Short mmCIF file of C-alpha atoms in Angstrom, two decimals:
data_model
loop_
_atom_site.label_atom_id
_atom_site.label_comp_id
_atom_site.label_asym_id
_atom_site.label_seq_id
_atom_site.Cartn_x
_atom_site.Cartn_y
_atom_site.Cartn_z
CA SER A 1 156.99 -105.19 -24.27
CA GLN A 2 159.96 -105.32 -21.95
CA GLN A 3 163.59 -105.81 -22.67
CA GLY A 4 165.21 -106.31 -19.27
CA GLU A 5 165.09 -109.16 -16.83
CA GLU A 6 165.92 -108.52 -13.20
CA ASP A 7 166.96 -110.81 -10.43
CA PRO A 8 166.18 -111.56 -7.81
CA GLN A 9 162.44 -111.00 -8.21
CA ALA A 10 162.23 -110.39 -4.47
CA LEU A 11 164.87 -109.62 -1.85
CA SER A 12 164.48 -109.32 1.91
CA ILE A 13 167.34 -107.99 4.07
CA GLN A 14 167.95 -106.52 7.52
CA GLU A 15 168.38 -102.79 7.96
CA GLY A 16 172.05 -101.84 7.61
CA GLU A 17 172.86 -104.63 5.16
CA ASN A 18 173.69 -104.02 1.52
CA ALA A 19 171.20 -104.89 -1.22
CA THR A 20 172.29 -105.94 -4.69
CA MET A 21 169.97 -106.41 -7.64
CA ASN A 22 170.84 -107.28 -11.20
CA CYS A 23 169.45 -106.43 -14.60
CA SER A 24 170.12 -108.19 -17.88
CA TYR A 25 169.05 -106.90 -21.26
CA LYS A 26 169.00 -108.18 -24.81
CA THR A 27 170.15 -105.58 -27.35
CA SER A 28 172.71 -102.81 -27.58
CA ILE A 29 171.84 -99.77 -25.51
CA ASN A 30 172.57 -96.07 -25.35
CA ASN A 31 172.07 -95.94 -21.60
CA LEU A 32 170.51 -97.72 -18.66
CA GLN A 33 168.61 -96.22 -15.77
CA TRP A 34 167.36 -97.41 -12.42
CA TYR A 35 164.00 -96.32 -11.01
CA ARG A 36 162.35 -96.88 -7.63
CA GLN A 37 158.63 -97.34 -7.11
CA ASN A 38 156.95 -97.30 -3.75
CA SER A 39 153.86 -99.49 -3.56
CA GLY A 40 151.13 -98.27 -5.92
CA ARG A 41 152.91 -95.00 -6.65
CA GLY A 42 154.80 -93.43 -9.53
CA LEU A 43 158.41 -94.18 -10.37
CA VAL A 44 161.33 -92.07 -9.22
CA HIS A 45 164.42 -91.80 -11.39
CA LEU A 46 167.49 -92.80 -9.36
CA ILE A 47 170.51 -92.90 -11.61
CA LEU A 48 171.53 -93.12 -15.26
CA ILE A 49 174.63 -94.82 -16.62
CA ARG A 50 175.68 -94.38 -20.22
CA SER A 51 176.92 -97.21 -22.41
CA ASN A 52 180.51 -95.91 -22.28
CA GLU A 53 180.52 -95.82 -18.46
CA ARG A 54 181.31 -98.78 -16.23
CA GLU A 55 180.43 -97.51 -12.78
CA LYS A 56 178.51 -94.64 -11.25
CA HIS A 57 177.80 -93.54 -7.69
CA SER A 58 175.06 -91.44 -6.17
CA GLY A 59 174.91 -91.27 -2.39
CA ARG A 60 174.35 -94.84 -1.13
CA LEU A 61 173.75 -96.11 -4.67
CA ARG A 62 176.37 -97.74 -6.85
CA VAL A 63 175.57 -98.86 -10.37
CA THR A 64 177.77 -100.94 -12.62
CA LEU A 65 177.35 -101.69 -16.30
CA ASP A 66 178.96 -104.49 -18.28
CA THR A 67 177.99 -104.05 -21.92
CA SER A 68 179.86 -107.21 -22.94
CA LYS A 69 177.56 -109.24 -20.69
CA LYS A 70 174.57 -106.96 -21.28
CA SER A 71 174.04 -106.60 -17.57
CA SER A 72 173.91 -104.00 -14.82
CA SER A 73 173.78 -104.12 -11.06
CA LEU A 74 172.42 -101.73 -8.46
CA LEU A 75 173.97 -101.80 -5.00
CA ILE A 76 172.28 -100.00 -2.12
CA THR A 77 174.64 -99.73 0.83
CA ALA A 78 173.63 -99.48 4.49
CA SER A 79 169.98 -100.08 3.65
CA ARG A 80 167.15 -98.40 5.55
CA ALA A 81 163.52 -99.38 6.05
CA ALA A 82 162.61 -96.45 3.77
CA ASP A 83 164.43 -98.19 0.91
CA THR A 84 161.63 -100.78 0.81
CA ALA A 85 160.24 -100.49 -2.71
CA SER A 86 160.33 -102.07 -6.15
CA TYR A 87 163.37 -101.27 -8.26
CA PHE A 88 163.26 -101.30 -12.05
CA CYS A 89 166.03 -101.00 -14.57
CA ALA A 90 165.14 -99.33 -17.85
CA THR A 91 167.11 -99.27 -21.07
CA GLU A 92 167.16 -96.97 -24.04
CA ASN A 93 168.35 -99.07 -26.95
CA THR A 94 170.19 -97.82 -30.00
CA GLY A 95 166.84 -97.53 -31.79
CA ASN A 96 165.79 -95.00 -29.11
CA GLN A 97 163.20 -97.41 -27.71
CA PHE A 98 162.70 -97.40 -23.97
CA TYR A 99 161.90 -100.54 -21.96
CA PHE A 100 161.53 -101.38 -18.29
CA GLY A 101 162.85 -104.56 -16.72
CA THR A 102 160.72 -106.93 -14.70
CA GLY A 103 161.65 -105.36 -11.36
CA THR A 104 163.01 -106.44 -7.99
CA SER A 105 160.87 -106.09 -4.88
CA LEU A 106 163.11 -105.08 -1.96
CA THR A 107 162.00 -105.37 1.66
CA VAL A 108 164.26 -103.90 4.35
CA ILE A 109 163.37 -105.20 7.78
CA PRO A 110 163.92 -102.70 10.64
CA ASP B 1 158.51 -77.38 -10.09
CA THR B 2 159.55 -80.97 -10.81
CA GLU B 3 156.14 -82.48 -10.27
CA VAL B 4 153.85 -84.39 -12.57
CA THR B 5 150.29 -84.42 -11.28
CA GLN B 6 147.56 -86.87 -12.19
CA THR B 7 143.85 -86.80 -11.49
CA PRO B 8 141.90 -88.57 -10.26
CA LYS B 9 143.91 -90.73 -7.86
CA HIS B 10 141.33 -93.49 -7.99
CA LEU B 11 138.60 -94.20 -10.54
CA VAL B 12 135.94 -96.89 -10.60
CA MET B 13 133.95 -97.14 -13.80
CA GLY B 14 131.52 -99.49 -15.45
CA MET B 15 132.11 -101.01 -18.85
CA THR B 16 129.65 -98.61 -20.50
CA ASN B 17 131.04 -95.44 -18.93
CA LYS B 18 133.15 -92.73 -20.52
CA LYS B 19 135.79 -91.15 -18.34
CA SER B 20 139.06 -89.28 -18.71
CA LEU B 21 142.39 -89.34 -16.91
CA LYS B 22 144.35 -86.11 -16.69
CA CYS B 23 148.05 -85.39 -16.39
CA GLU B 24 149.81 -82.04 -16.02
CA GLN B 25 153.41 -80.88 -15.81
CA HIS B 26 155.02 -77.44 -15.70
CA MET B 27 158.65 -78.39 -16.25
CA GLY B 28 158.64 -77.29 -19.89
CA HIS B 29 158.94 -80.89 -21.02
CA ARG B 30 157.85 -81.46 -24.60
CA ALA B 31 157.52 -85.25 -24.39
CA MET B 32 154.73 -86.91 -22.41
CA TYR B 33 153.91 -90.57 -21.93
CA TRP B 34 151.10 -92.86 -20.82
CA TYR B 35 151.96 -96.20 -19.22
CA LYS B 36 149.79 -99.03 -17.95
CA GLN B 37 151.01 -101.06 -14.99
CA LYS B 38 149.46 -104.24 -13.65
CA ALA B 39 150.22 -105.46 -10.14
CA LYS B 40 153.79 -106.72 -9.66
CA LYS B 41 154.64 -105.99 -13.31
CA PRO B 42 156.75 -103.27 -14.93
CA PRO B 43 155.08 -100.31 -16.61
CA GLU B 44 154.10 -100.91 -20.22
CA LEU B 45 154.31 -98.00 -22.62
CA MET B 46 151.01 -97.06 -24.28
CA PHE B 47 151.49 -93.69 -25.98
CA VAL B 48 154.17 -91.06 -26.49
CA TYR B 49 153.55 -87.44 -27.43
CA SER B 50 156.41 -85.32 -28.67
CA TYR B 51 155.81 -81.61 -29.23
CA GLU B 52 152.08 -82.25 -28.77
CA LYS B 53 151.99 -84.79 -31.60
CA LEU B 54 151.40 -88.50 -31.12
CA SER B 55 154.68 -90.17 -31.98
CA ILE B 56 154.23 -93.67 -30.59
CA ASN B 57 151.11 -95.81 -30.19
CA GLU B 58 152.06 -99.23 -28.90
CA SER B 59 149.12 -101.04 -30.52
CA VAL B 60 146.75 -99.88 -27.83
CA PRO B 61 143.03 -100.73 -28.31
CA SER B 62 140.88 -97.87 -29.58
CA ARG B 63 138.89 -97.82 -26.34
CA PHE B 64 141.88 -95.79 -25.05
CA SER B 65 142.13 -92.41 -26.77
CA PRO B 66 144.95 -90.01 -25.88
CA GLU B 67 144.86 -86.26 -26.30
CA CYS B 68 147.49 -83.59 -25.81
CA PRO B 69 145.68 -80.21 -25.79
CA ASN B 70 148.86 -78.24 -25.04
CA SER B 71 152.45 -78.74 -23.95
CA SER B 72 151.52 -79.05 -20.27
CA LEU B 73 148.50 -81.32 -20.43
CA LEU B 74 147.92 -84.92 -21.42
CA ASN B 75 144.57 -86.69 -21.28
CA LEU B 76 143.57 -90.30 -21.69
CA HIS B 77 139.94 -90.77 -22.67
CA LEU B 78 138.40 -94.09 -21.72
CA HIS B 79 135.32 -95.70 -23.26
CA ALA B 80 133.84 -99.19 -23.16
CA LEU B 81 136.67 -100.61 -21.08
CA GLN B 82 136.99 -104.22 -20.02
CA PRO B 83 137.69 -105.53 -16.49
CA GLU B 84 141.18 -106.55 -17.64
CA ASP B 85 141.92 -102.86 -18.23
CA SER B 86 141.95 -102.37 -14.46
CA ALA B 87 145.47 -101.19 -13.60
CA LEU B 88 147.59 -98.27 -12.44
CA TYR B 89 147.88 -95.72 -15.23
CA LEU B 90 151.04 -93.67 -15.04
CA CYS B 91 151.84 -90.44 -16.82
CA ALA B 92 155.41 -89.28 -17.33
CA SER B 93 157.20 -86.40 -19.01
CA SER B 94 160.72 -85.67 -20.19
CA GLN B 95 162.71 -83.30 -22.28
CA ALA B 96 162.08 -84.34 -25.86
CA ASP B 97 165.74 -85.22 -26.46
CA ARG B 98 166.14 -87.03 -23.11
CA PRO B 99 163.47 -89.76 -23.12
CA TYR B 100 165.60 -91.80 -20.76
CA GLU B 101 165.08 -89.34 -17.90
CA GLN B 102 161.38 -89.40 -17.28
CA TYR B 103 159.49 -87.83 -14.39
CA PHE B 104 156.49 -89.84 -13.32
CA GLY B 105 153.22 -88.84 -11.76
CA PRO B 106 151.72 -90.81 -8.86
CA GLY B 107 149.30 -92.63 -11.14
CA THR B 108 145.56 -93.21 -11.34
CA ARG B 109 144.32 -96.50 -9.93
CA LEU B 110 141.56 -97.59 -12.35
CA THR B 111 139.05 -100.31 -11.58
CA VAL B 112 136.63 -101.41 -14.29
CA THR B 113 133.56 -103.23 -12.98
#
């Protein structure tokens, strides 16, 4: 079963633009992560944000977390064609259960 | 070595066949996971092994049988599968106390005919 819902389901942008995708979840969490998956391949862990953190940066990635709204966003700045992939949020809830969101399919057009 | 390897990459099997998927990691992780992923869907957790013991079975049909022979290896034995079992099967591993930071293998693309 899955806990998170992501929007948009699909996003298409020009190279150099910023991409923002959102994740909403249902129950209290210990932490939230974002993963990337290239077509038909395994997932790559991008970034983790803990429930007591509000914002985190890693290179061109910026993640925010609003526990009052049970939502998170992933911003990819200055996007590149190589960023084309599916992006999933994943949450570890306070019962130590781990769920993936529905995913956002990002296409960056060169 | 931060790699999780899975074999085979692709597998086509009939509904009466018996086959196995294999997963290996050498990161010293003591938690290993099997996921099933259908096209354009998120991965769905099937099994979790912690310290070589099955800790979570997410109500998976008995035609899927996991095995963890040692701390580096995880197998998924398949028997009498259905066409709807066709999917990408992903293996992952993590430190036992950090299940939120999983390393994934590239997956096995399974087709059941």
